[in-house]
Amino acid sequence: MPGFPSFLFKTQHSTTFLERLLMTNISRRTFLATSSCVVTLPALVTQAQEQTAPLRFGVITDLHQDIIPDAPDRLRAFVEAMTLANVDFICQLGDFCIPKPANQPLMKIWNAFPGPKYHVLGNHDMDAGYKPQVTAEFYGMPARYYAFSAKGVRFIVLDGNEPGGQKSGYARYIGPDQIAWLKTELEKSSEPVIVLIHQPLETDSGIENHAAIQKILEGTLSNKSPVVAVFAGHLHQDYVRPVNGIPYIQINSAAYHWMGDQFAHESYSPEIHKQHPHLKSTCPYQDPLWAMVTVDLAGRTLKIEGLKTTWVGQSPWELGATEKSHPPEIVRPAISDQQVSLIR
C-alpha cells in the first residue's frame, strides 16, 4: 500500500520536483493540451496600452493542511516554483489551514515567497470554531474581503462564508454589506477586474445567492472596466465555464478530490490514515497541483497553465463512483491549460 506521494521521497524533494517542472519553458513540460475559450467583451480601455508587460500570477487552492499529511511539501513546491518563475504575486483561494499555532510553520513556507501574497477565505478555514476575522488576521489579510491592483488589473477578493443563506451546512452566502461594497468597488474601478472567491459563482454548488452576484458582475460588461474573469476553488474540479460573457474558472485542489464517507478507503499506509482520519474520504493526487495565470491586456488573452498528475491508489470510478456523479472531464488529477480570448 502506498505511503506518501513519490515526490516526497527524493533528496531535496522540492528542488528535484521543480527541476522536473521547470527544465523547459513554463508553458510546456507536463501540461495538458491547451483548449480555447472565447469570451466577447468590450474594449479594455487604456490599461491595454499602459500594461508594459503581461501580468503573471500563481494560484493554488484547497491545500487542506488539516486533512492532508504532506500539505507543507505541496505548498513548498508551489512557492519555490513561483519564485523561480518570478511571477508578480501568488494567491490561494481558500481551505488553506485553520488559524491554530501548530500551523505557523505552514505560514512560514507561504511567506517565503518574496513578492506580494494574497489570501481568500474558504469554508474550512474556520473549522474548529474559529471566527472568520481570526483566520483573516492569522493569514495577514487586510480584511475578510478587499481589493488590490497589479499591472493594470483590479482584483476583488470576496468572502463567500457569510450568514444569510437557507441551506444547512457551511455558510455559502454573500451578505448585503459586502454586496454594497462590491458594487462600489466595481463602479470606482478604472481597470479591468478579476474576482477571486472560494465558492463558485456560476453554480448552485457554490454561493447560494450567486445569481444576484452574477447579475452585478454582468452589469460591468458595457463599462470601461469590465469583469474579465472569476476564479474559484471549493469543488476540487477542473474547468472553465463561460456564462453570459464572463469566464468562471474552477481551479482544482492542490491535494485531492473529496469522495465522502460512502467511498471510504485507504490510499496510504494504515499508520498515515490513523494520524489523518479524514484521508479515507479522499482520492489524493500523487503530485501537487497549481496554475500560473498570464493576463495580457494588449494581446487580449488570459492564459492558464496548469499541471497534471495521477491518483494515489484507486480512482473515483474504481471505488464505484459513476461518470454521471463524477464526470471524468472535470474530476481528474489535473489543472488544464486554457486560453481565454478577450475580444471586442
Short mmCIF file of N, CA and C in Angstrom, two decimals, residues 152-317:
data_model
loop_
_atom_site.label_atom_id
_atom_site.label_comp_id
_atom_site.label_asym_id
_atom_site.label_seq_id
_atom_site.Cartn_x
_atom_site.Cartn_y
_atom_site.Cartn_z
N GLY A 152 -2.22 47.01 -14.04
CA GLY A 152 -3.37 47.45 -14.79
C GLY A 152 -4.61 46.60 -14.63
N VAL A 153 -4.61 45.64 -13.69
CA VAL A 153 -5.77 44.79 -13.43
C VAL A 153 -6.19 44.98 -11.98
N ARG A 154 -7.49 45.15 -11.74
CA ARG A 154 -8.05 45.26 -10.41
C ARG A 154 -8.56 43.90 -9.96
N PHE A 155 -8.13 43.45 -8.80
CA PHE A 155 -8.58 42.18 -8.23
C PHE A 155 -9.51 42.46 -7.06
N ILE A 156 -10.66 41.81 -7.07
CA ILE A 156 -11.62 41.93 -5.99
C ILE A 156 -11.74 40.58 -5.31
N VAL A 157 -11.40 40.53 -4.03
CA VAL A 157 -11.43 39.30 -3.23
C VAL A 157 -12.71 39.30 -2.42
N LEU A 158 -13.53 38.26 -2.60
CA LEU A 158 -14.81 38.16 -1.91
C LEU A 158 -14.76 37.09 -0.81
N ASP A 159 -15.60 37.25 0.19
CA ASP A 159 -15.77 36.28 1.27
C ASP A 159 -17.13 35.63 1.11
N GLY A 160 -17.16 34.37 0.71
CA GLY A 160 -18.42 33.67 0.49
C GLY A 160 -18.92 32.91 1.68
N ASN A 161 -18.48 33.26 2.88
CA ASN A 161 -18.80 32.49 4.08
C ASN A 161 -19.72 33.24 5.05
N GLU A 162 -20.50 34.16 4.52
CA GLU A 162 -21.35 34.97 5.40
C GLU A 162 -22.69 34.29 5.67
N PRO A 163 -23.30 34.57 6.82
CA PRO A 163 -24.62 34.01 7.12
C PRO A 163 -25.70 34.67 6.26
N GLY A 164 -26.83 33.99 6.16
CA GLY A 164 -27.95 34.56 5.42
C GLY A 164 -28.57 33.60 4.43
N GLY A 165 -27.90 32.50 4.14
CA GLY A 165 -28.46 31.51 3.22
C GLY A 165 -29.50 30.64 3.88
N GLN A 166 -30.16 29.83 3.07
CA GLN A 166 -31.24 28.99 3.55
C GLN A 166 -30.85 27.52 3.71
N LYS A 167 -29.70 27.15 3.21
CA LYS A 167 -29.32 25.74 3.23
C LYS A 167 -28.50 25.41 4.47
N SER A 168 -28.55 24.13 4.85
CA SER A 168 -27.81 23.69 6.03
C SER A 168 -26.34 23.49 5.67
N GLY A 169 -25.54 23.23 6.68
CA GLY A 169 -24.12 23.03 6.45
C GLY A 169 -23.35 24.33 6.49
N TYR A 170 -22.21 24.34 5.84
CA TYR A 170 -21.37 25.54 5.82
C TYR A 170 -22.09 26.69 5.11
N ALA A 171 -21.89 27.90 5.64
CA ALA A 171 -22.46 29.09 5.00
C ALA A 171 -21.84 29.28 3.63
N ARG A 172 -22.71 29.58 2.64
CA ARG A 172 -22.26 29.84 1.25
C ARG A 172 -23.07 31.03 0.75
N TYR A 173 -22.73 32.20 1.26
CA TYR A 173 -23.60 33.36 1.02
C TYR A 173 -22.77 34.63 1.07
N ILE A 174 -23.22 35.64 0.32
CA ILE A 174 -22.62 36.98 0.35
C ILE A 174 -23.71 37.94 0.81
N GLY A 175 -23.47 38.57 1.95
CA GLY A 175 -24.48 39.40 2.58
C GLY A 175 -24.60 40.80 1.99
N PRO A 176 -25.62 41.56 2.43
CA PRO A 176 -25.92 42.87 1.84
C PRO A 176 -24.79 43.89 1.99
N ASP A 177 -24.09 43.89 3.10
CA ASP A 177 -23.00 44.87 3.27
C ASP A 177 -21.88 44.61 2.27
N GLN A 178 -21.54 43.35 2.09
CA GLN A 178 -20.48 43.01 1.13
C GLN A 178 -20.94 43.28 -0.30
N ILE A 179 -22.21 43.04 -0.59
CA ILE A 179 -22.74 43.34 -1.92
C ILE A 179 -22.65 44.83 -2.22
N ALA A 180 -23.00 45.64 -1.23
CA ALA A 180 -22.90 47.09 -1.41
C ALA A 180 -21.45 47.50 -1.66
N TRP A 181 -20.54 46.90 -0.91
CA TRP A 181 -19.11 47.18 -1.09
C TRP A 181 -18.66 46.76 -2.49
N LEU A 182 -19.11 45.59 -2.94
CA LEU A 182 -18.75 45.09 -4.26
C LEU A 182 -19.20 46.06 -5.35
N LYS A 183 -20.43 46.53 -5.26
CA LYS A 183 -20.94 47.47 -6.25
C LYS A 183 -20.10 48.74 -6.29
N THR A 184 -19.73 49.24 -5.12
CA THR A 184 -18.92 50.45 -5.05
C THR A 184 -17.55 50.23 -5.68
N GLU A 185 -16.93 49.09 -5.37
CA GLU A 185 -15.62 48.77 -5.94
C GLU A 185 -15.68 48.67 -7.46
N LEU A 186 -16.73 48.05 -7.98
CA LEU A 186 -16.85 47.93 -9.43
C LEU A 186 -17.09 49.28 -10.09
N GLU A 187 -17.88 50.12 -9.46
CA GLU A 187 -18.19 51.43 -10.02
C GLU A 187 -16.97 52.34 -10.07
N LYS A 188 -16.12 52.25 -9.06
CA LYS A 188 -14.99 53.18 -8.99
C LYS A 188 -13.73 52.64 -9.68
N SER A 189 -13.75 51.38 -10.11
CA SER A 189 -12.57 50.81 -10.74
C SER A 189 -12.32 51.47 -12.09
N SER A 190 -11.07 51.78 -12.36
CA SER A 190 -10.67 52.29 -13.68
C SER A 190 -9.89 51.24 -14.45
N GLU A 191 -9.90 49.99 -13.95
CA GLU A 191 -9.14 48.90 -14.56
C GLU A 191 -10.07 47.70 -14.78
N PRO A 192 -9.75 46.85 -15.74
CA PRO A 192 -10.49 45.58 -15.86
C PRO A 192 -10.35 44.78 -14.56
N VAL A 193 -11.38 43.99 -14.24
CA VAL A 193 -11.49 43.37 -12.92
C VAL A 193 -11.45 41.85 -13.03
N ILE A 194 -10.73 41.22 -12.10
CA ILE A 194 -10.77 39.78 -11.89
C ILE A 194 -11.25 39.53 -10.46
N VAL A 195 -12.24 38.66 -10.31
CA VAL A 195 -12.80 38.35 -9.00
C VAL A 195 -12.17 37.05 -8.49
N LEU A 196 -11.78 37.05 -7.22
CA LEU A 196 -11.25 35.87 -6.55
C LEU A 196 -12.19 35.50 -5.40
N ILE A 197 -12.63 34.25 -5.36
CA ILE A 197 -13.55 33.79 -4.32
C ILE A 197 -13.33 32.30 -4.12
N HIS A 198 -13.70 31.79 -2.96
CA HIS A 198 -13.54 30.35 -2.72
C HIS A 198 -14.65 29.55 -3.40
N GLN A 199 -15.90 29.81 -3.04
CA GLN A 199 -17.03 29.06 -3.59
C GLN A 199 -17.40 29.63 -4.96
N PRO A 200 -17.70 28.78 -5.94
CA PRO A 200 -18.01 29.26 -7.29
C PRO A 200 -19.23 30.17 -7.33
N LEU A 201 -19.29 30.99 -8.35
CA LEU A 201 -20.40 31.95 -8.53
C LEU A 201 -21.31 31.61 -9.69
N GLU A 202 -21.07 30.48 -10.37
CA GLU A 202 -21.88 30.18 -11.56
C GLU A 202 -22.69 28.90 -11.39
N THR A 203 -22.74 28.35 -10.18
CA THR A 203 -23.41 27.07 -9.97
C THR A 203 -24.10 27.03 -8.62
N ASP A 204 -25.15 26.24 -8.51
CA ASP A 204 -25.85 26.07 -7.24
C ASP A 204 -24.99 25.36 -6.21
N SER A 205 -23.91 24.73 -6.64
CA SER A 205 -22.98 24.09 -5.70
C SER A 205 -22.08 25.09 -5.00
N GLY A 206 -22.16 26.36 -5.42
CA GLY A 206 -21.33 27.40 -4.83
C GLY A 206 -22.14 28.34 -3.97
N ILE A 207 -21.99 29.64 -4.21
CA ILE A 207 -22.68 30.66 -3.43
C ILE A 207 -24.19 30.55 -3.63
N GLU A 208 -24.95 30.57 -2.53
CA GLU A 208 -26.41 30.41 -2.64
C GLU A 208 -27.04 31.52 -3.47
N ASN A 209 -26.62 32.77 -3.23
CA ASN A 209 -27.20 33.89 -3.98
C ASN A 209 -26.31 34.27 -5.17
N HIS A 210 -25.79 33.25 -5.83
CA HIS A 210 -24.86 33.50 -6.93
C HIS A 210 -25.52 34.24 -8.09
N ALA A 211 -26.81 34.00 -8.33
CA ALA A 211 -27.47 34.66 -9.46
C ALA A 211 -27.46 36.17 -9.30
N ALA A 212 -27.67 36.64 -8.07
CA ALA A 212 -27.66 38.08 -7.81
C ALA A 212 -26.26 38.65 -8.02
N ILE A 213 -25.23 37.90 -7.59
CA ILE A 213 -23.86 38.38 -7.76
C ILE A 213 -23.47 38.36 -9.24
N GLN A 214 -23.87 37.32 -9.96
CA GLN A 214 -23.60 37.26 -11.40
C GLN A 214 -24.19 38.46 -12.13
N LYS A 215 -25.40 38.82 -11.76
CA LYS A 215 -26.06 39.96 -12.41
C LYS A 215 -25.27 41.24 -12.20
N ILE A 216 -24.74 41.41 -11.01
CA ILE A 216 -23.92 42.59 -10.72
C ILE A 216 -22.66 42.58 -11.59
N LEU A 217 -22.00 41.43 -11.67
CA LEU A 217 -20.77 41.33 -12.47
C LEU A 217 -21.06 41.56 -13.95
N GLU A 218 -22.16 40.99 -14.43
CA GLU A 218 -22.51 41.15 -15.85
C GLU A 218 -22.85 42.59 -16.19
N GLY A 219 -23.29 43.35 -15.19
CA GLY A 219 -23.60 44.75 -15.42
C GLY A 219 -22.40 45.60 -15.75
N THR A 220 -21.18 45.05 -15.57
CA THR A 220 -19.96 45.81 -15.87
C THR A 220 -19.51 45.63 -17.31
N LEU A 221 -20.09 44.71 -18.06
CA LEU A 221 -19.54 44.32 -19.35
C LEU A 221 -19.62 45.42 -20.41
N SER A 222 -20.48 46.38 -20.20
CA SER A 222 -20.55 47.51 -21.13
C SER A 222 -19.78 48.72 -20.60
N ASN A 223 -19.13 48.56 -19.46
CA ASN A 223 -18.38 49.66 -18.85
C ASN A 223 -16.93 49.68 -19.33
N LYS A 224 -16.23 50.72 -18.94
CA LYS A 224 -14.81 50.82 -19.29
C LYS A 224 -13.95 49.84 -18.49
N SER A 225 -14.49 49.32 -17.38
CA SER A 225 -13.73 48.41 -16.52
C SER A 225 -14.53 47.13 -16.28
N PRO A 226 -14.61 46.26 -17.27
CA PRO A 226 -15.44 45.06 -17.14
C PRO A 226 -14.80 43.99 -16.25
N VAL A 227 -15.62 43.11 -15.72
CA VAL A 227 -15.12 41.90 -15.07
C VAL A 227 -14.71 40.93 -16.16
N VAL A 228 -13.43 40.58 -16.20
CA VAL A 228 -12.92 39.73 -17.28
C VAL A 228 -12.82 38.26 -16.89
N ALA A 229 -12.89 37.95 -15.59
CA ALA A 229 -12.81 36.54 -15.16
C ALA A 229 -13.16 36.43 -13.69
N VAL A 230 -13.61 35.24 -13.30
CA VAL A 230 -13.84 34.89 -11.90
C VAL A 230 -13.10 33.59 -11.62
N PHE A 231 -12.25 33.59 -10.61
CA PHE A 231 -11.51 32.40 -10.18
C PHE A 231 -12.09 31.89 -8.86
N ALA A 232 -12.29 30.58 -8.78
CA ALA A 232 -12.81 29.96 -7.56
C ALA A 232 -12.18 28.59 -7.35
N GLY A 233 -12.33 28.07 -6.15
CA GLY A 233 -11.91 26.71 -5.82
C GLY A 233 -13.12 25.94 -5.30
N HIS A 234 -12.96 25.27 -4.15
CA HIS A 234 -14.05 24.66 -3.39
C HIS A 234 -14.52 23.32 -3.95
N LEU A 235 -14.74 23.19 -5.25
CA LEU A 235 -15.33 21.97 -5.80
C LEU A 235 -14.30 20.88 -6.08
N HIS A 236 -13.01 21.22 -6.08
CA HIS A 236 -11.95 20.26 -6.40
C HIS A 236 -12.20 19.67 -7.80
N GLN A 237 -12.50 20.54 -8.74
CA GLN A 237 -12.75 20.16 -10.12
C GLN A 237 -11.91 21.03 -11.04
N ASP A 238 -11.99 20.74 -12.35
CA ASP A 238 -11.12 21.39 -13.33
C ASP A 238 -11.95 21.80 -14.54
N TYR A 239 -12.24 23.11 -14.66
CA TYR A 239 -13.00 23.57 -15.83
C TYR A 239 -12.94 25.08 -15.97
N VAL A 240 -13.26 25.55 -17.18
CA VAL A 240 -13.57 26.96 -17.44
C VAL A 240 -14.97 26.99 -18.04
N ARG A 241 -15.85 27.79 -17.47
CA ARG A 241 -17.26 27.81 -17.89
C ARG A 241 -17.69 29.24 -18.20
N PRO A 242 -17.81 29.61 -19.49
CA PRO A 242 -18.29 30.96 -19.82
C PRO A 242 -19.80 31.07 -19.58
N VAL A 243 -20.21 32.13 -18.89
CA VAL A 243 -21.63 32.38 -18.64
C VAL A 243 -21.91 33.85 -18.92
N ASN A 244 -22.72 34.12 -19.92
CA ASN A 244 -23.13 35.50 -20.23
C ASN A 244 -21.95 36.46 -20.33
N GLY A 245 -20.90 36.02 -21.01
CA GLY A 245 -19.78 36.90 -21.30
C GLY A 245 -18.67 36.91 -20.28
N ILE A 246 -18.79 36.12 -19.20
CA ILE A 246 -17.74 36.08 -18.18
C ILE A 246 -17.26 34.64 -18.02
N PRO A 247 -15.94 34.39 -18.10
CA PRO A 247 -15.43 33.05 -17.84
C PRO A 247 -15.29 32.78 -16.34
N TYR A 248 -15.92 31.71 -15.89
CA TYR A 248 -15.81 31.27 -14.50
C TYR A 248 -14.83 30.11 -14.46
N ILE A 249 -13.72 30.31 -13.75
CA ILE A 249 -12.59 29.39 -13.80
C ILE A 249 -12.49 28.65 -12.48
N GLN A 250 -12.68 27.35 -12.53
CA GLN A 250 -12.58 26.49 -11.36
C GLN A 250 -11.18 25.91 -11.29
N ILE A 251 -10.44 26.28 -10.23
CA ILE A 251 -9.08 25.78 -10.02
C ILE A 251 -9.15 24.54 -9.12
N ASN A 252 -8.55 23.48 -9.57
CA ASN A 252 -8.59 22.21 -8.84
C ASN A 252 -7.79 22.29 -7.55
N SER A 253 -8.11 21.42 -6.63
CA SER A 253 -7.39 21.31 -5.36
C SER A 253 -5.92 20.97 -5.58
N ALA A 254 -5.08 21.45 -4.70
CA ALA A 254 -3.66 21.10 -4.72
C ALA A 254 -3.42 19.67 -4.28
N ALA A 255 -4.45 19.02 -3.70
CA ALA A 255 -4.18 17.79 -2.97
C ALA A 255 -5.06 16.59 -3.30
N TYR A 256 -6.38 16.78 -3.51
CA TYR A 256 -7.24 15.60 -3.63
C TYR A 256 -8.62 15.97 -4.15
N HIS A 257 -9.38 14.92 -4.52
CA HIS A 257 -10.81 15.06 -4.77
C HIS A 257 -11.56 14.43 -3.61
N TRP A 258 -12.53 15.16 -3.07
CA TRP A 258 -13.31 14.67 -1.93
C TRP A 258 -14.35 13.66 -2.40
N MET A 259 -14.41 12.51 -1.75
CA MET A 259 -15.34 11.45 -2.13
C MET A 259 -16.45 11.24 -1.10
N GLY A 260 -16.18 11.51 0.16
CA GLY A 260 -17.18 11.30 1.19
C GLY A 260 -17.06 9.93 1.84
N ASP A 261 -17.76 9.78 2.96
CA ASP A 261 -17.64 8.55 3.75
C ASP A 261 -18.15 7.32 3.01
N GLN A 262 -19.07 7.51 2.05
CA GLN A 262 -19.60 6.34 1.35
C GLN A 262 -18.56 5.66 0.48
N PHE A 263 -17.46 6.35 0.19
CA PHE A 263 -16.37 5.77 -0.59
C PHE A 263 -15.10 5.61 0.26
N ALA A 264 -15.27 5.46 1.55
CA ALA A 264 -14.12 5.38 2.46
C ALA A 264 -13.19 4.23 2.06
N HIS A 265 -11.91 4.53 2.02
CA HIS A 265 -10.90 3.54 1.66
C HIS A 265 -9.55 4.07 2.11
N GLU A 266 -8.51 3.28 1.98
CA GLU A 266 -7.17 3.69 2.37
C GLU A 266 -6.26 3.75 1.15
N SER A 267 -5.78 4.96 0.86
CA SER A 267 -4.84 5.16 -0.25
C SER A 267 -3.39 5.14 0.24
N TYR A 268 -3.20 5.36 1.53
CA TYR A 268 -1.88 5.39 2.13
C TYR A 268 -1.74 4.23 3.12
N SER A 269 -0.68 4.24 3.86
CA SER A 269 -0.46 3.19 4.85
C SER A 269 -1.43 3.34 6.02
N PRO A 270 -1.72 2.26 6.75
CA PRO A 270 -2.61 2.35 7.91
C PRO A 270 -2.13 3.36 8.95
N GLU A 271 -0.82 3.50 9.08
CA GLU A 271 -0.28 4.45 10.07
C GLU A 271 -0.64 5.88 9.70
N ILE A 272 -0.53 6.22 8.42
CA ILE A 272 -0.87 7.57 7.97
C ILE A 272 -2.35 7.83 8.15
N HIS A 273 -3.18 6.85 7.82
CA HIS A 273 -4.62 7.04 7.95
C HIS A 273 -5.03 7.15 9.43
N LYS A 274 -4.33 6.50 10.29
CA LYS A 274 -4.62 6.62 11.72
C LYS A 274 -4.35 8.04 12.20
N GLN A 275 -3.30 8.65 11.69
CA GLN A 275 -2.95 10.02 12.07
C GLN A 275 -3.81 11.06 11.39
N HIS A 276 -4.38 10.72 10.23
CA HIS A 276 -5.17 11.66 9.44
C HIS A 276 -6.49 10.98 9.03
N PRO A 277 -7.44 10.91 9.93
CA PRO A 277 -8.64 10.09 9.72
C PRO A 277 -9.51 10.52 8.55
N HIS A 278 -9.48 11.80 8.15
CA HIS A 278 -10.32 12.26 7.04
C HIS A 278 -9.79 11.84 5.67
N LEU A 279 -8.55 11.35 5.63
CA LEU A 279 -7.96 10.92 4.36
C LEU A 279 -8.78 9.82 3.68
N LYS A 280 -9.45 9.01 4.49
CA LYS A 280 -10.19 7.88 3.92
C LYS A 280 -11.31 8.33 2.99
N SER A 281 -11.73 9.58 3.11
CA SER A 281 -12.82 10.11 2.29
C SER A 281 -12.32 10.83 1.05
N THR A 282 -11.05 10.71 0.74
CA THR A 282 -10.47 11.43 -0.40
C THR A 282 -9.86 10.47 -1.41
N CYS A 283 -9.73 10.97 -2.64
CA CYS A 283 -8.86 10.36 -3.66
C CYS A 283 -7.70 11.34 -3.86
N PRO A 284 -6.56 11.08 -3.24
CA PRO A 284 -5.46 12.05 -3.29
C PRO A 284 -4.78 12.09 -4.65
N TYR A 285 -4.11 13.22 -4.91
CA TYR A 285 -3.29 13.40 -6.11
C TYR A 285 -1.84 13.08 -5.78
N GLN A 286 -1.17 12.40 -6.68
CA GLN A 286 0.21 11.99 -6.43
C GLN A 286 1.13 13.20 -6.22
N ASP A 287 1.03 14.19 -7.10
CA ASP A 287 1.85 15.40 -7.01
C ASP A 287 0.94 16.59 -6.78
N PRO A 288 1.49 17.69 -6.28
CA PRO A 288 0.66 18.88 -6.04
C PRO A 288 0.23 19.54 -7.34
N LEU A 289 -0.92 20.18 -7.30
CA LEU A 289 -1.45 20.92 -8.45
C LEU A 289 -1.52 22.40 -8.13
N TRP A 290 -1.23 23.21 -9.14
CA TRP A 290 -1.40 24.66 -9.07
C TRP A 290 -1.42 25.17 -10.50
N ALA A 291 -1.57 26.49 -10.67
CA ALA A 291 -1.58 27.07 -12.01
C ALA A 291 -0.83 28.39 -12.01
N MET A 292 -0.31 28.75 -13.18
CA MET A 292 0.20 30.09 -13.41
C MET A 292 -0.71 30.75 -14.42
N VAL A 293 -1.12 31.97 -14.13
CA VAL A 293 -2.05 32.72 -14.97
C VAL A 293 -1.32 33.91 -15.57
N THR A 294 -1.49 34.11 -16.88
CA THR A 294 -0.93 35.26 -17.57
C THR A 294 -2.06 36.09 -18.15
N VAL A 295 -2.13 37.35 -17.77
CA VAL A 295 -3.14 38.28 -18.29
C VAL A 295 -2.43 39.28 -19.18
N ASP A 296 -2.71 39.20 -20.47
CA ASP A 296 -2.09 40.08 -21.46
C ASP A 296 -3.18 41.00 -22.00
N LEU A 297 -3.26 42.20 -21.47
CA LEU A 297 -4.31 43.13 -21.89
C LEU A 297 -4.12 43.58 -23.33
N ALA A 298 -2.87 43.83 -23.72
CA ALA A 298 -2.62 44.26 -25.09
C ALA A 298 -2.97 43.17 -26.08
N GLY A 299 -2.64 41.92 -25.75
CA GLY A 299 -2.97 40.81 -26.61
C GLY A 299 -4.37 40.26 -26.39
N ARG A 300 -5.07 40.80 -25.41
CA ARG A 300 -6.45 40.40 -25.08
C ARG A 300 -6.57 38.90 -24.85
N THR A 301 -5.66 38.37 -24.03
CA THR A 301 -5.73 36.95 -23.69
C THR A 301 -5.52 36.75 -22.19
N LEU A 302 -6.14 35.72 -21.68
CA LEU A 302 -5.92 35.24 -20.32
C LEU A 302 -5.56 33.76 -20.45
N LYS A 303 -4.35 33.42 -20.06
CA LYS A 303 -3.85 32.05 -20.24
C LYS A 303 -3.64 31.39 -18.89
N ILE A 304 -4.13 30.17 -18.77
CA ILE A 304 -3.97 29.36 -17.56
C ILE A 304 -3.05 28.20 -17.90
N GLU A 305 -1.97 28.06 -17.15
CA GLU A 305 -1.05 26.96 -17.34
C GLU A 305 -1.03 26.12 -16.06
N GLY A 306 -1.50 24.89 -16.18
CA GLY A 306 -1.65 24.03 -15.01
C GLY A 306 -0.75 22.81 -15.07
N LEU A 307 -1.01 21.88 -14.19
CA LEU A 307 -0.24 20.65 -14.08
C LEU A 307 -1.17 19.45 -14.09
N LYS A 308 -0.64 18.31 -14.46
CA LYS A 308 -1.40 17.08 -14.34
C LYS A 308 -0.55 16.05 -13.59
N THR A 309 -1.23 15.14 -12.90
CA THR A 309 -0.55 14.10 -12.16
C THR A 309 -1.41 12.84 -12.22
N THR A 310 -1.29 11.96 -11.24
CA THR A 310 -2.06 10.72 -11.21
C THR A 310 -2.71 10.58 -9.84
N TRP A 311 -3.61 9.63 -9.73
CA TRP A 311 -4.24 9.34 -8.44
C TRP A 311 -3.28 8.56 -7.55
N VAL A 312 -3.38 8.75 -6.25
CA VAL A 312 -2.73 7.86 -5.29
C VAL A 312 -3.73 6.76 -4.98
N GLY A 313 -3.39 5.52 -5.32
CA GLY A 313 -4.33 4.44 -5.08
C GLY A 313 -5.46 4.44 -6.10
N GLN A 314 -6.66 4.10 -5.65
CA GLN A 314 -7.79 3.93 -6.56
C GLN A 314 -8.38 5.26 -7.00
N SER A 315 -8.89 5.27 -8.23
CA SER A 315 -9.58 6.43 -8.77
C SER A 315 -11.02 6.43 -8.26
N PRO A 316 -11.75 7.53 -8.42
CA PRO A 316 -13.16 7.54 -8.00
C PRO A 316 -13.99 6.43 -8.63
N TRP A 317 -13.74 6.11 -9.89
CA TRP A 317 -14.55 5.12 -10.60
C TRP A 317 -14.18 3.70 -10.20
#
